[in-house]
Coordinates of N, CA and C in Angstrom, one line a residue:
X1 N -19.0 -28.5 18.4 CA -20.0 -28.5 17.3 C -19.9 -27.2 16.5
X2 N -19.8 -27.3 15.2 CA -19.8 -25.6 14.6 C -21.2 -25.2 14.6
X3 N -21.3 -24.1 14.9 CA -22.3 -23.0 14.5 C -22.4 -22.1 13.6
X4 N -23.3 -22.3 13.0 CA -23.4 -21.2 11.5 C -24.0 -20.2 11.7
X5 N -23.2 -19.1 11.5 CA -24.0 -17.4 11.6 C -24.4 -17.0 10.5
X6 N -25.5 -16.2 10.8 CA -25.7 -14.8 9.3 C -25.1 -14.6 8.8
X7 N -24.0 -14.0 9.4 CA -23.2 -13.1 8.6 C -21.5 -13.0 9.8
X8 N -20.7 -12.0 9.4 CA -19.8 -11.2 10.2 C -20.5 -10.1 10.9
X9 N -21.3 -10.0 10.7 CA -21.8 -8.5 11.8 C -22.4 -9.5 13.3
X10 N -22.6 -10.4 13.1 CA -22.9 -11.5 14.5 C -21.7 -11.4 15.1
X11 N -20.7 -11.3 14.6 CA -19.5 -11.3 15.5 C -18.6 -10.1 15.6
X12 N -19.2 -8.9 15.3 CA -18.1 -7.9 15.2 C -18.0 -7.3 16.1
X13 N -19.1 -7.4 17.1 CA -18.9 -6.6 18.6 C -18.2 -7.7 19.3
X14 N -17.4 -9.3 19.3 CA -17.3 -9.8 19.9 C -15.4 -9.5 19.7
X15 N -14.9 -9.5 18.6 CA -13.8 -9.0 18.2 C -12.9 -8.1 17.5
X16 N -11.6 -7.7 18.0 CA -11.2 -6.5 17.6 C -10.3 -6.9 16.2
X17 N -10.1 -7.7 16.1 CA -9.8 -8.4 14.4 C -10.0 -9.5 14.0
X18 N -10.2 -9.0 12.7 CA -10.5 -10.7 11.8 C -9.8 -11.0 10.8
X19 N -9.8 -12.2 10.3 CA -8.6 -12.7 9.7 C -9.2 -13.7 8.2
X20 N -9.1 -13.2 7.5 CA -9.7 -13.8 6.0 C -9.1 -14.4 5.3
X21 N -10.0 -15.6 4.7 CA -8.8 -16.2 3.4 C -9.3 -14.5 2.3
X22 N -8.9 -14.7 0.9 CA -9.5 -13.9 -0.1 C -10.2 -14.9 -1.1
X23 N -9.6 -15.8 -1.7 CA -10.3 -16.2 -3.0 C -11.4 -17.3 -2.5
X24 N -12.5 -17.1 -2.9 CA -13.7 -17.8 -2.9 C -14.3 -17.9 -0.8
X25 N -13.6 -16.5 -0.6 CA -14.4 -15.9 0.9 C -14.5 -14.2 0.1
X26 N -13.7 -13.9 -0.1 CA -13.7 -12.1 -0.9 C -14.6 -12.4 -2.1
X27 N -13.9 -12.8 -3.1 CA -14.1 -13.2 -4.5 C -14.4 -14.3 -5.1
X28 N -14.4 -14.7 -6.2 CA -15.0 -16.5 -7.1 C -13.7 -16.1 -8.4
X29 N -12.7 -15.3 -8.3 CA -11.9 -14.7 -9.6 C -12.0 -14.3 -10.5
X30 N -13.3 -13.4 -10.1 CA -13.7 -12.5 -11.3 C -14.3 -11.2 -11.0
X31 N -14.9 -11.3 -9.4 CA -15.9 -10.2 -8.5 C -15.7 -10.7 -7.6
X32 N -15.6 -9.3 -6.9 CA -16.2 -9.4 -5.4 C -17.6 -10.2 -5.2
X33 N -17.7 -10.8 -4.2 CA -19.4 -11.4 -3.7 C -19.9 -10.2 -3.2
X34 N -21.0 -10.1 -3.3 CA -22.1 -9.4 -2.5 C -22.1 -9.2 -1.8
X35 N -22.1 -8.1 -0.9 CA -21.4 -7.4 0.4 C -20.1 -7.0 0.9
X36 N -19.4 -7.9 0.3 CA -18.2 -7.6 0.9 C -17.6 -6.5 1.1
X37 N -17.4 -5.9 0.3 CA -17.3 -4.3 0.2 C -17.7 -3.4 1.3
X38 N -19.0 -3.7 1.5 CA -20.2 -2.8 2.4 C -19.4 -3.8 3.8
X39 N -19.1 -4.8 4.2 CA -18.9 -5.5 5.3 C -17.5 -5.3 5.6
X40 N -16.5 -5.1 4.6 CA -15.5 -4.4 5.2 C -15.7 -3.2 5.8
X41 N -16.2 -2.3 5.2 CA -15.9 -0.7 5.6 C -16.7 -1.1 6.3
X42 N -17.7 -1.3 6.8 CA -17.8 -1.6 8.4 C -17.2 -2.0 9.3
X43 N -16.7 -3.0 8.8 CA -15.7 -3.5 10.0 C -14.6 -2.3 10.4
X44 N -14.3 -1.7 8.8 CA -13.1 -0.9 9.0 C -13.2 0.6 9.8
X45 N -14.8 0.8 10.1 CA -15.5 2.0 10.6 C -15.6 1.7 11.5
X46 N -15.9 0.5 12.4 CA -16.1 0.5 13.9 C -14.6 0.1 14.2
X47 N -13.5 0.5 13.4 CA -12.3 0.1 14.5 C -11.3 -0.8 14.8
X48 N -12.0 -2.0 13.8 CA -11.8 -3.6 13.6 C -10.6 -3.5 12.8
X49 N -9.7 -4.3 13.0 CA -8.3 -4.6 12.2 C -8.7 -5.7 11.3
X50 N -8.4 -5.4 10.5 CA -8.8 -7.1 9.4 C -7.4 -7.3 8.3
X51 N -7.6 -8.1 8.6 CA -6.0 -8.7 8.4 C -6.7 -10.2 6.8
X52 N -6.0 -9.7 5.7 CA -6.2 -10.6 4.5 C -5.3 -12.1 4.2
X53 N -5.6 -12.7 4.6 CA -4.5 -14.0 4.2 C -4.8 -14.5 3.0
X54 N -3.6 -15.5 2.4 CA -3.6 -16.0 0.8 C -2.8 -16.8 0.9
X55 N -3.2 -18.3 0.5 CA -2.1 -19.0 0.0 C -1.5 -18.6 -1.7
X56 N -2.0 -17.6 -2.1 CA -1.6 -17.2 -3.2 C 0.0 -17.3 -3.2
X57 N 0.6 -17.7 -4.4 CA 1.8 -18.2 -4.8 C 2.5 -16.5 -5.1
X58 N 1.7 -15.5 -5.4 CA 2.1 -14.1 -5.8 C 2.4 -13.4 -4.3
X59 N 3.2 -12.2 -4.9 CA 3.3 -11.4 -3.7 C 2.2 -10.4 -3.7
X60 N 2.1 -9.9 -2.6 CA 0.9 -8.9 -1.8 C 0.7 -7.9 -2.7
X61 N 1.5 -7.0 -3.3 CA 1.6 -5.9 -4.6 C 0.1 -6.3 -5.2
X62 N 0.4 -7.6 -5.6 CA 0.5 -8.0 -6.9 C -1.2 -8.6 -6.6
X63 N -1.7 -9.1 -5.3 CA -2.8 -9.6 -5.3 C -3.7 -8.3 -4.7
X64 N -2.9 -7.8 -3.9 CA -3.5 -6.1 -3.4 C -4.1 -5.7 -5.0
X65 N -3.4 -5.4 -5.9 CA -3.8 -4.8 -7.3 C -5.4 -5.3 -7.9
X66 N -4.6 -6.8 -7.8 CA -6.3 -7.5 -8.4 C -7.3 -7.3 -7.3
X67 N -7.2 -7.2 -6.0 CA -8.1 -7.2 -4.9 C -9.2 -5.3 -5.7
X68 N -7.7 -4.2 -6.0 CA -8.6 -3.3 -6.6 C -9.7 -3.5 -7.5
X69 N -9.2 -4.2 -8.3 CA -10.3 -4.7 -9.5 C -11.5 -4.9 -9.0
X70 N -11.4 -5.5 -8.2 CA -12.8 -6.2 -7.4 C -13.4 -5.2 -7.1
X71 N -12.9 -4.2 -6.2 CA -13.2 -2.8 -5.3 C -13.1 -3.0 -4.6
X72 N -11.7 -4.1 -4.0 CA -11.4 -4.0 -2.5 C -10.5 -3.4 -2.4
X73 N -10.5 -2.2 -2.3 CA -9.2 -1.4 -2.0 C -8.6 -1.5 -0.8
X74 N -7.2 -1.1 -0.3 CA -6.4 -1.2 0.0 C -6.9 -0.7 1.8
X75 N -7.9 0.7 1.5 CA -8.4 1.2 2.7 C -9.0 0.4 3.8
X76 N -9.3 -0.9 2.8 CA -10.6 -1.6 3.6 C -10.2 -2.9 4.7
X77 N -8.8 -2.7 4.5 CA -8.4 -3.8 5.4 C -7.0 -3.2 5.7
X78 N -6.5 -4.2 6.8 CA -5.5 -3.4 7.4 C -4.0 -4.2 6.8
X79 N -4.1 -5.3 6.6 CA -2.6 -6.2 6.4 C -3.4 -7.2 5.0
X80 N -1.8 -7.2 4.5 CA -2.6 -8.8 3.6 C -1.3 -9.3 3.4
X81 N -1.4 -10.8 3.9 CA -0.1 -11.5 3.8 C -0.2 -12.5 2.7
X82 N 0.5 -13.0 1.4 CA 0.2 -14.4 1.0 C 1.7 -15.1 0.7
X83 N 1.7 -16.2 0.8 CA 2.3 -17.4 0.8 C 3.5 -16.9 -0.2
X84 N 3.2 -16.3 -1.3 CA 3.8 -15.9 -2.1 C 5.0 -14.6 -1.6
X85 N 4.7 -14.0 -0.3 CA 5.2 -12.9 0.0 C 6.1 -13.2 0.8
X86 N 5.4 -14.6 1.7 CA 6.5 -14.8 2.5 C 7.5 -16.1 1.7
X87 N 7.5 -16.7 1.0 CA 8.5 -17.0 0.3 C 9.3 -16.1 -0.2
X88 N 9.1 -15.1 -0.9 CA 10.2 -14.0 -1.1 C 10.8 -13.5 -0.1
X89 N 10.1 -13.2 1.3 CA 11.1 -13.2 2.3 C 11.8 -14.2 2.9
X90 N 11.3 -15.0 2.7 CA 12.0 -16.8 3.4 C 13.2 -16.7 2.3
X91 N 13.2 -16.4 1.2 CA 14.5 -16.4 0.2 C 15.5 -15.2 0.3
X92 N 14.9 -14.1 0.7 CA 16.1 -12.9 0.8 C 16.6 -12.7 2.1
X93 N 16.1 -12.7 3.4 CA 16.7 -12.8 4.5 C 16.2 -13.7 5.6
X94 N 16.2 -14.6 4.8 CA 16.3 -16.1 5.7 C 17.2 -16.5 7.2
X95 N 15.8 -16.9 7.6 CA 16.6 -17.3 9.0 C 16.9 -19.1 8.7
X96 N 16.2 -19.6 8.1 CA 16.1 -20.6 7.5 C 17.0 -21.1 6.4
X97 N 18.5 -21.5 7.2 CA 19.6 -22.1 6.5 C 18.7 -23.1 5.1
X98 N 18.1 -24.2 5.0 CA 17.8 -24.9 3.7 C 17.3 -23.8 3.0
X99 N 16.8 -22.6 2.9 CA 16.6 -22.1 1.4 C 17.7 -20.4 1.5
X100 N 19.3 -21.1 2.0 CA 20.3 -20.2 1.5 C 20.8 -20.9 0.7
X101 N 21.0 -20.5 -0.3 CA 22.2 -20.9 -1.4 C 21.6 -22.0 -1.4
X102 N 20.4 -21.8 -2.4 CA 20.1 -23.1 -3.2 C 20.4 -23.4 -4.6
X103 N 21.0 -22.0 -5.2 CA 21.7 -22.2 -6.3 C 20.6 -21.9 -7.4
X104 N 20.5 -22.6 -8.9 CA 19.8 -22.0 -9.5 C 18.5 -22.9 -9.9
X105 N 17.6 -22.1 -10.3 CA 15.9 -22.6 -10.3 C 15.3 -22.5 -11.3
X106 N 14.5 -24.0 -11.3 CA 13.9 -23.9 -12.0 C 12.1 -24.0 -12.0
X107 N 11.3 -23.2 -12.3 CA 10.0 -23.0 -12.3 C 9.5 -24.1 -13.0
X108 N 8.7 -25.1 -11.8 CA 7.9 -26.0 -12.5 C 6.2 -25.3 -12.7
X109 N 5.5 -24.7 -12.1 CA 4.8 -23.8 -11.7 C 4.8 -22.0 -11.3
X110 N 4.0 -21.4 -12.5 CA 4.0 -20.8 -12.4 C 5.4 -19.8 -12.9
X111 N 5.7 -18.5 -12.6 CA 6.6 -17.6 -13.2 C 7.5 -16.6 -13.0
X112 N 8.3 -16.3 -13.6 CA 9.1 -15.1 -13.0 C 8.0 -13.7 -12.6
X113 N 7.1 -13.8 -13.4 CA 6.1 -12.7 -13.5 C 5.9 -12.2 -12.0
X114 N 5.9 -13.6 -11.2 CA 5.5 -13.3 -9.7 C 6.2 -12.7 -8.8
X115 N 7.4 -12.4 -9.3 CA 8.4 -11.5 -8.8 C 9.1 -12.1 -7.0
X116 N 9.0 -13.5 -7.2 CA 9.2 -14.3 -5.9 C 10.9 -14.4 -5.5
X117 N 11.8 -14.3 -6.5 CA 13.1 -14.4 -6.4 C 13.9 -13.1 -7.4
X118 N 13.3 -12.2 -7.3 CA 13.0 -10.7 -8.2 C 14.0 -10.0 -7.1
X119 N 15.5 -10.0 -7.6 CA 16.5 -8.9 -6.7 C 17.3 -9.4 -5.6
X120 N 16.7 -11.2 -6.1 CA 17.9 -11.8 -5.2 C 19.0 -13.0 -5.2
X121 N 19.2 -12.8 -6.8 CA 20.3 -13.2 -7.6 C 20.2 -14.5 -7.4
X122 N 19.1 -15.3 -7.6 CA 18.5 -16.1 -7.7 C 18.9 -16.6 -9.3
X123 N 19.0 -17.3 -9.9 CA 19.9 -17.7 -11.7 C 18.4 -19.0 -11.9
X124 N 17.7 -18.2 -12.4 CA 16.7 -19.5 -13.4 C 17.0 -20.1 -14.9
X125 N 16.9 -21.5 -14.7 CA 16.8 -22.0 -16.0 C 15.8 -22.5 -16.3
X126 N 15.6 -23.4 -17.8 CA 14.7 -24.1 -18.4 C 15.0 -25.1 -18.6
X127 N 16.4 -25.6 -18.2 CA 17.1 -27.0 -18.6 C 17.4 -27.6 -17.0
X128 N 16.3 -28.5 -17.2 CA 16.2 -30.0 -16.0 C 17.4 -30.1 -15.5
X129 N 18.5 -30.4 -16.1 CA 19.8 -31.1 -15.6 C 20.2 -29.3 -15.5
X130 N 20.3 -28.6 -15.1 CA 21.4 -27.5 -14.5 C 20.5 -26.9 -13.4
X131 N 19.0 -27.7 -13.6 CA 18.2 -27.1 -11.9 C 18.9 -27.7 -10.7
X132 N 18.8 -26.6 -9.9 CA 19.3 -26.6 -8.1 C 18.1 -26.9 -7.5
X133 N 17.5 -26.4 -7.7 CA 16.2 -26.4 -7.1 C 14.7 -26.3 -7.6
X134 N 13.7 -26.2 -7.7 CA 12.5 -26.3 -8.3 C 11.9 -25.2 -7.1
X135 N 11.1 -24.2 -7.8 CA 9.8 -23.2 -7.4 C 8.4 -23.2 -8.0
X136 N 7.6 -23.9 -7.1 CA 6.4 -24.1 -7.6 C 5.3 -22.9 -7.1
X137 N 4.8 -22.3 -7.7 CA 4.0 -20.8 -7.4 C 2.5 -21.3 -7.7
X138 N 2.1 -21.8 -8.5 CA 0.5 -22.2 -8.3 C 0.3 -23.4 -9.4
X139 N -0.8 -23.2 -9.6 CA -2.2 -24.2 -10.5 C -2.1 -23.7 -11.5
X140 N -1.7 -24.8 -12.5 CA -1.6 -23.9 -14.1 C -2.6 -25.0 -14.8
X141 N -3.3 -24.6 -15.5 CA -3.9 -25.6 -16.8 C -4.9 -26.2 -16.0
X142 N -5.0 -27.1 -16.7 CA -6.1 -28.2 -16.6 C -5.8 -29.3 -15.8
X143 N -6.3 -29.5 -14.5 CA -5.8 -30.5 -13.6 C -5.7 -32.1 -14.2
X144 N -6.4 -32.4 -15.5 CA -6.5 -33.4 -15.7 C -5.2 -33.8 -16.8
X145 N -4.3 -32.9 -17.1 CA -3.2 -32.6 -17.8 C -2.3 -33.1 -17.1
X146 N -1.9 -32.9 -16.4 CA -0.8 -33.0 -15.0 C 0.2 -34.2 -15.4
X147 N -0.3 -35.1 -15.7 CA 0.7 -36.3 -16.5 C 1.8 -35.6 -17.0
X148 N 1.4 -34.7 -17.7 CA 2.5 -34.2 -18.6 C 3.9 -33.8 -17.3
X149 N 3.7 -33.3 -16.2 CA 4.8 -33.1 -15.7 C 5.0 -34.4 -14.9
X150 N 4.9 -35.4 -14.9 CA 5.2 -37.0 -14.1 C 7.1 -36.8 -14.3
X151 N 7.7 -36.6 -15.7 CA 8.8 -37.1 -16.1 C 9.6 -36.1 -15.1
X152 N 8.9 -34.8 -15.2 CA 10.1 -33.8 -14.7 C 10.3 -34.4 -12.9
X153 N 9.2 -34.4 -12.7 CA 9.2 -34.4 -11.2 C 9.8 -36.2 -10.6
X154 N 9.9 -36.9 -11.7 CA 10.4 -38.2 -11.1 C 11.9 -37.6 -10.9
X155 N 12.2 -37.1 -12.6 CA 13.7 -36.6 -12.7 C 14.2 -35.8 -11.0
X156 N 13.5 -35.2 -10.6 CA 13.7 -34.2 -9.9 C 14.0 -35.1 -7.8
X157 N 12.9 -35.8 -8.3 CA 13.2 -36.7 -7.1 C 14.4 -37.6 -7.1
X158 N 14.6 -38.1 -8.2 CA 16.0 -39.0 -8.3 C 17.1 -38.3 -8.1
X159 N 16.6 -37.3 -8.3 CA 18.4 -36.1 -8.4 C 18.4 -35.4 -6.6
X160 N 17.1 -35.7 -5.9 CA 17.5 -35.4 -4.6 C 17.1 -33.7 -4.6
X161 N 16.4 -33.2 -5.6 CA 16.7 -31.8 -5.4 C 15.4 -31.1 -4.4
X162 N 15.8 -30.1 -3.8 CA 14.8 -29.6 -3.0 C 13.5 -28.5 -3.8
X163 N 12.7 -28.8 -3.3 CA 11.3 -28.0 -4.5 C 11.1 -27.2 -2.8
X164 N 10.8 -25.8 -3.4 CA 9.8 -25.0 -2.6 C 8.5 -24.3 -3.1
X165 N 7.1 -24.4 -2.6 CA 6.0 -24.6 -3.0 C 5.7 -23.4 -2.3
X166 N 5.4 -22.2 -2.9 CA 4.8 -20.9 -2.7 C 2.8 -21.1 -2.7
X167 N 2.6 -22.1 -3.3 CA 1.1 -21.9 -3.1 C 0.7 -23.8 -3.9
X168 N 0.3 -24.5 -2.3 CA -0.1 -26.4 -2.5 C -1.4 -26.5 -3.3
X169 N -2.2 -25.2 -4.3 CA -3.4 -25.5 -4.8 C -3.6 -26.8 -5.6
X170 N -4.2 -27.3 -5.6 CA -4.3 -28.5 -6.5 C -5.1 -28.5 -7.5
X171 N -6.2 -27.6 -7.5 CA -6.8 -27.2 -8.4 C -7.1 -25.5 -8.0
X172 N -8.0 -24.5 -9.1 CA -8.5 -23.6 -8.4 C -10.0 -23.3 -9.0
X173 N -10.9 -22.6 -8.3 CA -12.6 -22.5 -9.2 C -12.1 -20.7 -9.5
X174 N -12.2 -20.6 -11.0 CA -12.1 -19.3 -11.1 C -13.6 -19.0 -11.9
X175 N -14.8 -18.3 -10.9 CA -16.2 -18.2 -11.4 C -16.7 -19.3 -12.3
X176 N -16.6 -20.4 -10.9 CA -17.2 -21.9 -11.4 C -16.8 -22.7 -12.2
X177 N -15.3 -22.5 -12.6 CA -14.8 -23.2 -13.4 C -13.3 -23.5 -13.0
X178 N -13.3 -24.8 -12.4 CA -12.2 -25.8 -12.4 C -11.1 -25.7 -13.4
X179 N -9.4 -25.3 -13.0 CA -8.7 -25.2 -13.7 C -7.5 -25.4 -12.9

């Protein structure tokens, strides 16, 4: 049966690390929530290792930065891993034969901006028929749009090609608003 606590200070004398999503446990994608800040550096003062997880489609850099925005700086936690980071490493020194030499990609989601295949001679296109593979990085637009990619993605299944998905959001709430 789950139990619901106050807070994380109910359990901070019980463990020596904790392990967090960020977006809408840290933030709503626009602020930090209320306390957070003060509830790290505690954690981070008594000792506690806190470790940040993300299915974010971006690398660590890149969500560490916006985490500053917030005023979660970098001091206040010990690791942050997202989905996005370890795809760039699943693609540069793969132990994982299916994503060697997948040849060249095309972004159905999301962007080069995310720096996911950034230095590892990875060849992106824009043209359907010369994609090797498809990289899906997150939630773009308006979920109720999505039709609009049916054609690419049937194309994509008929051709057998492999898609790798840096971040399965299906939607996201960025400060109560569905997108």
């Amino acid at each position: 049966m789950m139990k619901f606590i106050a807070g994380i200070s109910v359990l901070q004398d019980r463990y020596d690390a904790f392990i967090t999503d960020i977006w809408g446990v840290l933030h709503n994608g626009s602020t930090a929530y209320d306390g957070v800040i003060d509830c790290l550096g505690k954690l981070r003062d008594s000792g506690k290792k806190v470790l940040l997880l993300s299915n974010s489609g971006r690398r660590a850099k890149m969500v560490s930065s916006d985490l500053c925005g917030f005023g979660v700086m970098p001091e206040l936690y010990s690791h942050l891993i997202t989905s996005g980071e370890l795809t760039h490493h699943a693609f540069s020194g793969t132990r994982d034969s299916r994503l060697q030499n997948l040849g060249t990609c095309y972004y159905l989601f999301g962007s080069e901006r995310y720096g996911l295949t950034r230095g590892l001679g990875i060849t992106k296109t824009d043209e359907l028929s010369a994609a090797e593979f498809i990289l899906t990085i997150g939630v773009e637009g308006n979920p109720s749009t999505t039709g609009i990619y049916e054609d690419r993605l049937r194309y994509f299944a008929q051709n057998g090609l492999t898609m790798v998905c840096a971040n399965p959001d299906v939607t996201v709430n960025r400060n109560g608003v569905l997108g």
